[in-house]
Coordinates of C-alpha atoms and ligand atoms in Angstrom, one line a residue:
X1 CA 21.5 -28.5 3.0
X2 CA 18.0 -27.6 1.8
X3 CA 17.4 -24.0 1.0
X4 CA 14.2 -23.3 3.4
X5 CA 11.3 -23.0 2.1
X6 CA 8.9 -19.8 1.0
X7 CA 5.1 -19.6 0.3
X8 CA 3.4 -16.8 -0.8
X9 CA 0.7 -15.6 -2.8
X10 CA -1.8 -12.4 -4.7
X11 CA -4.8 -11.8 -5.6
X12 CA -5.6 -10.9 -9.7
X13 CA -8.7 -8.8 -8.3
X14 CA -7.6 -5.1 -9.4
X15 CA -5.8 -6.6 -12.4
X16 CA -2.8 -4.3 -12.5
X17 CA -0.8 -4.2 -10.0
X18 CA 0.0 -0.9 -8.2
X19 CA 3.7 0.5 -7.1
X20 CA 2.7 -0.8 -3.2
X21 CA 2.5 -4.4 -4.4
X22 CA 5.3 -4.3 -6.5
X23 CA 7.4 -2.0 -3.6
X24 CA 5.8 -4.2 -0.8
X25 CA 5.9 -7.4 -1.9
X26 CA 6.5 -8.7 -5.5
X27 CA 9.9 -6.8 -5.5
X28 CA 11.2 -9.4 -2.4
X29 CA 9.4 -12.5 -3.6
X30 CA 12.0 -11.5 -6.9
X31 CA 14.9 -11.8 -4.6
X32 CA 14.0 -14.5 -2.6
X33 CA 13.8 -17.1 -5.3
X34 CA 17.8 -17.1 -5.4
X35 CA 18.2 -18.0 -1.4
X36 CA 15.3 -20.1 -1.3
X37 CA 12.8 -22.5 -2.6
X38 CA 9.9 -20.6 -3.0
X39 CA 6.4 -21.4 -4.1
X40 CA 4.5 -18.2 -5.7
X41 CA 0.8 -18.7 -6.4
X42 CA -2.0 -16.3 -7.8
X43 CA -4.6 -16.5 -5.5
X44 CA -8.0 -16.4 -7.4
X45 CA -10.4 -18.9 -5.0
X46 CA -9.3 -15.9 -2.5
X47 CA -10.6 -13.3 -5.0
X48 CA -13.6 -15.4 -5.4
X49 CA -14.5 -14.3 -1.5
X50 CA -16.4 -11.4 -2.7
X51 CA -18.6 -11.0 -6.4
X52 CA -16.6 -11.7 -9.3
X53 CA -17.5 -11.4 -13.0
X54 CA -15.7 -14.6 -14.3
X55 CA -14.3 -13.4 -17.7
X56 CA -12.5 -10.4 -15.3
X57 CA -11.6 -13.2 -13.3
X58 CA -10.1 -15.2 -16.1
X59 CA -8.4 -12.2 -17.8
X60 CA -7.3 -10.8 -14.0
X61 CA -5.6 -14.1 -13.4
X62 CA -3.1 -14.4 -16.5
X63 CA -2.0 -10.7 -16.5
X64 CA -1.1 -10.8 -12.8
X65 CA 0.7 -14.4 -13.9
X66 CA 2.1 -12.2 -16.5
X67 CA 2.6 -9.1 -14.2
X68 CA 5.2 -11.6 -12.0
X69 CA 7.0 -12.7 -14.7
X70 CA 7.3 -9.4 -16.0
X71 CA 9.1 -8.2 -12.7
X72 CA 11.7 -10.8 -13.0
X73 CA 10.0 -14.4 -11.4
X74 CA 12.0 -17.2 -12.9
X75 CA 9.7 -20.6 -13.7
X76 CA 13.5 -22.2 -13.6
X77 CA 13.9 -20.8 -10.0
X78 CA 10.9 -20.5 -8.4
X79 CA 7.4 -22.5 -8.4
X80 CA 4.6 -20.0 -10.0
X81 CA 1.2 -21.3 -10.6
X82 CA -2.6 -20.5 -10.1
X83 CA -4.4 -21.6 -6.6
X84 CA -7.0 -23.2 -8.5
X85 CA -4.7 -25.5 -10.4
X86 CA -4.1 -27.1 -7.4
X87 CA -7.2 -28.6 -6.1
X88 CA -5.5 -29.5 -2.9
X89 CA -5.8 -26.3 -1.1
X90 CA -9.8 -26.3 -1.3
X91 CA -9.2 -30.1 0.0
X92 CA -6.7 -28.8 2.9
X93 CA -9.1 -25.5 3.4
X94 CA -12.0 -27.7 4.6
X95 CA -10.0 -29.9 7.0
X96 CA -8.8 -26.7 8.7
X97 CA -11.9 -25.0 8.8
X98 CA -12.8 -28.6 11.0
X99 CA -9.7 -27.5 12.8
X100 CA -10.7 -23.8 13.9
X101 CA -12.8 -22.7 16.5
X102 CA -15.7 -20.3 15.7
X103 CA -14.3 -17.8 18.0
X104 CA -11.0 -18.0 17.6
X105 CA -11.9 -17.3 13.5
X106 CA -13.9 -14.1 14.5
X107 CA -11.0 -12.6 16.2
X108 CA -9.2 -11.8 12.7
X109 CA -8.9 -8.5 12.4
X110 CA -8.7 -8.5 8.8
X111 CA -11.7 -10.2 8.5
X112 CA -13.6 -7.4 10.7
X113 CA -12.2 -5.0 8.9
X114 CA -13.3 -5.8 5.3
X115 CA -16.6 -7.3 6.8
X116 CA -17.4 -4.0 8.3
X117 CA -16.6 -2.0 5.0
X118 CA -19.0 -4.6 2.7
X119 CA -22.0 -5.0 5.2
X120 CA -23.3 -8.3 7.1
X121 CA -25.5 -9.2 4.1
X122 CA -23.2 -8.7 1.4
X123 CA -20.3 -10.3 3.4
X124 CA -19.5 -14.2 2.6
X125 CA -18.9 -16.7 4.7
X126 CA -15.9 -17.6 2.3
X127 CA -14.5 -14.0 3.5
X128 CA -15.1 -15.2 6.8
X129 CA -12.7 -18.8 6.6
X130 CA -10.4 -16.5 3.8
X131 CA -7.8 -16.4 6.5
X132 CA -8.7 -20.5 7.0
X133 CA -7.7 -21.0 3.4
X134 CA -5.0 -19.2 3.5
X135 CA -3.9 -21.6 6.5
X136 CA -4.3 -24.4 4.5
X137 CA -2.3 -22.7 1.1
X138 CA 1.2 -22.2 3.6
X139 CA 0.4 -26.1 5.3
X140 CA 0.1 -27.6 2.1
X141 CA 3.5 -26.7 1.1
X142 CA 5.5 -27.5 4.4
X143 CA 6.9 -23.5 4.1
X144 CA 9.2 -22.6 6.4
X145 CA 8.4 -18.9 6.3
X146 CA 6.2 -17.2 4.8
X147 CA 6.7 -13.5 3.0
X148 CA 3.9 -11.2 4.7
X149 CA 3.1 -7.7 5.2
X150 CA 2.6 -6.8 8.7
X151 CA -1.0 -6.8 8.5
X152 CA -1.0 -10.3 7.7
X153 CA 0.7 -11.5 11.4
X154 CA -2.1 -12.7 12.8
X155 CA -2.4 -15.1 10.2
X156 CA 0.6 -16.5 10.5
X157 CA -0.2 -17.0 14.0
X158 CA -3.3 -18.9 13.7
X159 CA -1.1 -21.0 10.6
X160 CA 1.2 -21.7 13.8
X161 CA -2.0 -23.0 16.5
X162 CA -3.5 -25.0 14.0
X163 CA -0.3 -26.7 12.5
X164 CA 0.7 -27.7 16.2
X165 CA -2.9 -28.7 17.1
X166 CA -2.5 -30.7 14.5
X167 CA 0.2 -32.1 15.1
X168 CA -0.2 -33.1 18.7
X169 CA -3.6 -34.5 17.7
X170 CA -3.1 -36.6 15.2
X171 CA 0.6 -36.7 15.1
X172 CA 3.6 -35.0 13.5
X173 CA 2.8 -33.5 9.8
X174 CA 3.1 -30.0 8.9
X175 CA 6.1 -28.2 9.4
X176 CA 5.9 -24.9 11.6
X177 CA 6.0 -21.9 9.5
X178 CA 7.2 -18.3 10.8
X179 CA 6.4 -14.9 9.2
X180 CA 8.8 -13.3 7.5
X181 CA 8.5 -9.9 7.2
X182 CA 11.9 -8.3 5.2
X183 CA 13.6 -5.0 6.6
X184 CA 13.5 -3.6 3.5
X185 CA 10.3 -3.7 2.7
X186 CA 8.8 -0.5 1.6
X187 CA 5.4 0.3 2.7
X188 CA 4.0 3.1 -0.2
X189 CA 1.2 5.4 0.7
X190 CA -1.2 6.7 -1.3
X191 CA 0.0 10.0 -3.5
X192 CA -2.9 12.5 -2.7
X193 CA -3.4 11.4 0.9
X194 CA -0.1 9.9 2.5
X195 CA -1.8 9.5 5.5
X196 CA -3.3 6.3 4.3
X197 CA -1.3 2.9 2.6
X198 CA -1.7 3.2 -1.2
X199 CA -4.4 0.5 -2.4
X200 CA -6.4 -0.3 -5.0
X201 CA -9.3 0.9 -3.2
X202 CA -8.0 4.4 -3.1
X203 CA -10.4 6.9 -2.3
X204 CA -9.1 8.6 -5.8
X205 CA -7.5 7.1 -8.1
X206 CA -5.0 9.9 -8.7
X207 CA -3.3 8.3 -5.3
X208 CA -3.1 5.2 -7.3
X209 CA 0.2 4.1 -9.3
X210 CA -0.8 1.1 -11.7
X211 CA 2.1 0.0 -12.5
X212 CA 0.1 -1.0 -16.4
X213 CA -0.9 2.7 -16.6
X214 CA -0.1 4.5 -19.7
X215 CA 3.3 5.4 -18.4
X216 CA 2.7 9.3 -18.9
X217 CA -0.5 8.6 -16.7
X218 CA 1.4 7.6 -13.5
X219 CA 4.3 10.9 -14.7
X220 CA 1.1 13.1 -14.2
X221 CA 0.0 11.1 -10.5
X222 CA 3.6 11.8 -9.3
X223 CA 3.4 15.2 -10.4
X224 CA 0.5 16.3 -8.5
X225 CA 1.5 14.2 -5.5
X226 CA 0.2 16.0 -2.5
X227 CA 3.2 17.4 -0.5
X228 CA 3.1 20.1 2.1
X229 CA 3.5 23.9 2.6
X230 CA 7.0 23.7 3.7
X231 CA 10.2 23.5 1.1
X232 CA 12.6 21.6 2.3
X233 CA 13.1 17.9 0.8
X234 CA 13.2 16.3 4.2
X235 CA 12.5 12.9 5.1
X236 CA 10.2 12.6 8.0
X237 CA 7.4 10.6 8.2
X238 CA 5.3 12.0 10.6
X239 CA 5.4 15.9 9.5
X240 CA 6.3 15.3 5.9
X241 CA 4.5 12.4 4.7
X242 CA 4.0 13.3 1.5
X243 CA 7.4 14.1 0.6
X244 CA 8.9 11.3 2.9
X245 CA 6.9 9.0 0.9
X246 CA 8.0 10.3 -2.7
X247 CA 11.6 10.0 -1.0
X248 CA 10.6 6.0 0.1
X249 CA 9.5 5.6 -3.8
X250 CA 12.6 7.4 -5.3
X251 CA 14.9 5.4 -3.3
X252 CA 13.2 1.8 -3.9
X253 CA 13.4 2.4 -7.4
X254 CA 16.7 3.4 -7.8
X255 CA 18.4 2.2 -5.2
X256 CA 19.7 5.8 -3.6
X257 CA 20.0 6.1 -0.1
X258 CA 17.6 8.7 1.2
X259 CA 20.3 10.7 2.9
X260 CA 21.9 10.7 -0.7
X261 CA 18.9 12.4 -2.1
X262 CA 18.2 14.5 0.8
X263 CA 21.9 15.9 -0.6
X264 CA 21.1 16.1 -4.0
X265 CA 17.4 18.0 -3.2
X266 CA 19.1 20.4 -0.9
X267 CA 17.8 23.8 -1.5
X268 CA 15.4 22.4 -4.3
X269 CA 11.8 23.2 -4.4
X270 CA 9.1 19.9 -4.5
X271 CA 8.8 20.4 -8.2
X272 CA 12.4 19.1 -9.2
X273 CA 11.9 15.7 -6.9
X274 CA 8.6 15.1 -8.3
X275 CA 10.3 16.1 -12.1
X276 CA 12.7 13.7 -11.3
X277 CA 11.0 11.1 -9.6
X278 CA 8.4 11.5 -12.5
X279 CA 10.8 10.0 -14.6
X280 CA 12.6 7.3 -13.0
X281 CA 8.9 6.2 -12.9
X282 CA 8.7 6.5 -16.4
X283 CA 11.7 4.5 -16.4
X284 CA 10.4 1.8 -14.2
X285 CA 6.8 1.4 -15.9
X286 CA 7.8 1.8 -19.0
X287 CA 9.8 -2.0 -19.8
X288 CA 7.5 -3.1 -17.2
X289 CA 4.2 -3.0 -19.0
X290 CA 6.2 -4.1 -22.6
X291 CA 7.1 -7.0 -20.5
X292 CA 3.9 -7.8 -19.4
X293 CA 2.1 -7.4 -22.8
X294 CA 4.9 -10.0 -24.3
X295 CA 3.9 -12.7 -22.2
X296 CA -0.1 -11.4 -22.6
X297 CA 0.6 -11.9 -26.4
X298 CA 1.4 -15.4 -26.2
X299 CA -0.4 -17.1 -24.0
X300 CA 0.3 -21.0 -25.2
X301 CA 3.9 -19.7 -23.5
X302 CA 2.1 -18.6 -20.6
X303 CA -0.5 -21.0 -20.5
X304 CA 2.9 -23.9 -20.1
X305 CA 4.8 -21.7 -17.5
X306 CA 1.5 -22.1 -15.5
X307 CA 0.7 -25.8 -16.1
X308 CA 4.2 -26.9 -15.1
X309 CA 3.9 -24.4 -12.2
X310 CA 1.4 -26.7 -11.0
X311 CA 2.3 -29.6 -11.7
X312 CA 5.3 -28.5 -9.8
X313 CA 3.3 -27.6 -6.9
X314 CA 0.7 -30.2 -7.0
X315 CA 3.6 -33.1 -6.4
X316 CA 4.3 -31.2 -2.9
X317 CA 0.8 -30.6 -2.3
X318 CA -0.6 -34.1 -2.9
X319 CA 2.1 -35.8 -0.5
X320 CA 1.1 -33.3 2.4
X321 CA -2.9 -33.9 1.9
X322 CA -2.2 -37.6 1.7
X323 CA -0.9 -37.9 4.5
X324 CA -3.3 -35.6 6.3
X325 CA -6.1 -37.2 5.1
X326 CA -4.4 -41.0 6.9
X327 CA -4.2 -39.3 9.7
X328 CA -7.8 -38.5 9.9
X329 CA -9.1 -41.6 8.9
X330 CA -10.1 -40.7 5.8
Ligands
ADP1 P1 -4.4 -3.8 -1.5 O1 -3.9 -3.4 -0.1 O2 -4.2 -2.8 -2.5 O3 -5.7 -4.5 -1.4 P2 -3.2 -6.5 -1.5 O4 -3.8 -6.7 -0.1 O5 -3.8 -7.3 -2.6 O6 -3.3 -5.0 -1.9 O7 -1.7 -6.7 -1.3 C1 -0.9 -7.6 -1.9 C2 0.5 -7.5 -1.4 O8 1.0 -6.2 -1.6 C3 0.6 -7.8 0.1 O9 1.8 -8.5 0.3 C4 0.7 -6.4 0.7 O10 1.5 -6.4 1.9 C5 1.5 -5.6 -0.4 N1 1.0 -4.2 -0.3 C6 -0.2 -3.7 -0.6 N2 -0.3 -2.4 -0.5 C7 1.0 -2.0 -0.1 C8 1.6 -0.7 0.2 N3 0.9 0.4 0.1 N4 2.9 -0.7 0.5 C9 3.6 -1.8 0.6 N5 3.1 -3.0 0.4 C10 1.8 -3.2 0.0
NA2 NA1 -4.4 -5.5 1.8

């Protein structure tokens, strides 16, 4: 019995990651490498979507490599490599963009959104097929689900037309992939205004946990989280989102049931959580960044995790486009 199959991917854009990605995301992928067989790429011809300075680019890449590591990816137990090791995806990106219907490409909401934020002129048509690409990155590998936020559905639902279109065109070839969005998957909002999903576009950066921050930097940022006028250490996420959100962090990291720490704040002000809390972070960042910087130091160690990564991944990516491109006529 083959363990299924997992496919995901992240951009190096912001270089460090922040406490969402690592809460939201990077924190499962960890996990998932022991029940299944799971493909973990940095995604930099994504980042390439909008202007990058290519030393950043370069540099972005290897610490978020590094950054992965760092949180506990096992080479021996999980494929990690760099997207544009693997030429294949470009290769797989173009057929699906044949694939796709202009209209049924403008209907990603994603898409809409960041186009709206940059502009028409300053918006690429890479950003435009991004969500084609990424079609092509979960194909390539045959994945049988694929780790997503919720924001990324739709995606996964185009991934599912065009694999059967596929399929029933030109016959049987990529496996059907399903989202797979884990229950305990903490979604982290931004410290100074909770009402909005912490990001590395913050609208200050004091909302912003790096996780490569000086340590005491991101003590401070929970510190002067933004809570309410009330007192009581409550979780509810609709009139308290400031403190249910420093509750959501508190328990992710240590692994305290909130109802536990409801108990142990009872009758405490907002300054002992965010003492507290201040310090697990310390706790968490701390062995974290020394991690990150080990693997930074020597990069011929890193530089041979990521070549084998795709080597790794380039034996399953070749076979799928292979075939692919038979069954074109190509
Ligand atoms: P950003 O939203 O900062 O641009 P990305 O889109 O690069 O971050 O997100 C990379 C991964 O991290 C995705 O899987 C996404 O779902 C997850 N993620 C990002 N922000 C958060 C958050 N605030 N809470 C939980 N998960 C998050
Ligand atoms: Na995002």
């Amino acid at each position: 019995q083959q363990r299924p199959r997992v496919l995901s991917g992240i951009q190096p854009t912001a270089g460090s990651f922040h406490l969402g990605n690592y809460l939201g995301a990077v924190r499962q992928w960890v996990a998932l490498q022991e029940s299944h067989d799971a493909f973990y790429m940095v995604v930099d011809l994504h980042a390439i979507t909008v202007p990058q300075d290519p030393a950043e680019l370069r540099s972005n890449t290897r610490i978020a490599a590094a950054q992965l590591l760092a949180a506990g990816l096992d080479p021996e137990r999980c494929t990690l490599f760099v997207q544009s090791h693997v030429p294949e995806h470009a290769q797989l990106g173009w057929v699906m963009n044949c694939l796709t219907g202009f209209g049924e490409a403008s209907r990603m909401t994603q898409f809409k959104d960041k186009a709206a934020k940059q502009g028409a002129d300053r918006t690429s048509v890479g950003l435009f097929t991004y969500p084609i690409l990424q079609i092509a990155d979960i194909l390539l590998y045959q994945a049988h689900q694929v780790p997503v936020g919720e924001d990324q559905r739709q995606h996964i639902e185009l991934t599912r037309d065009l694999a059967e279109r596929f399929n029933s065109r030109y016959g049987d070839t990529f496996t059907m992939p399903a989202p797979y969005i884990l229950k305990e998957t903490a979604k982290i909002y931004d410290l100074q205004d909770p009402s909005a999903k912490m990001s590395k576009s913050a609208a200050s950066p004091k909302g912003l946990i790096n996780l490569l921050d000086e340590p005491k930097v991101s003590a401070k940022k929970v510190k002067s989280a933004v809570t309410d006028t009330d007192t009581v250490i409550r979780y509810d996420a609709e009139n308290k989102p400031g403190v249910s959100n420093l509750l959501t962090i508190y328990s992710t990291l240590t692994g305290t049931s909130i109802p536990e720490l409801e108990q142990k704040y009872e009758g405490k002000m907002y300054g002992a959580l965010k003492t507290d809390l201040a310090e697990v972070m310390v706790d968490f960042v701390t062995p974290f960044r020394d991690r990150t910087q080990e693997y930074l130091d020597d990069p011929e160690t890193l530089d041979a995790i990521l070549a084998k990564g795709a080597e790794k991944a380039r034996a399953v990516a070749a076979e799928t486009l292979a075939t692919t491109y038979d069954r074109l006529g190509f």
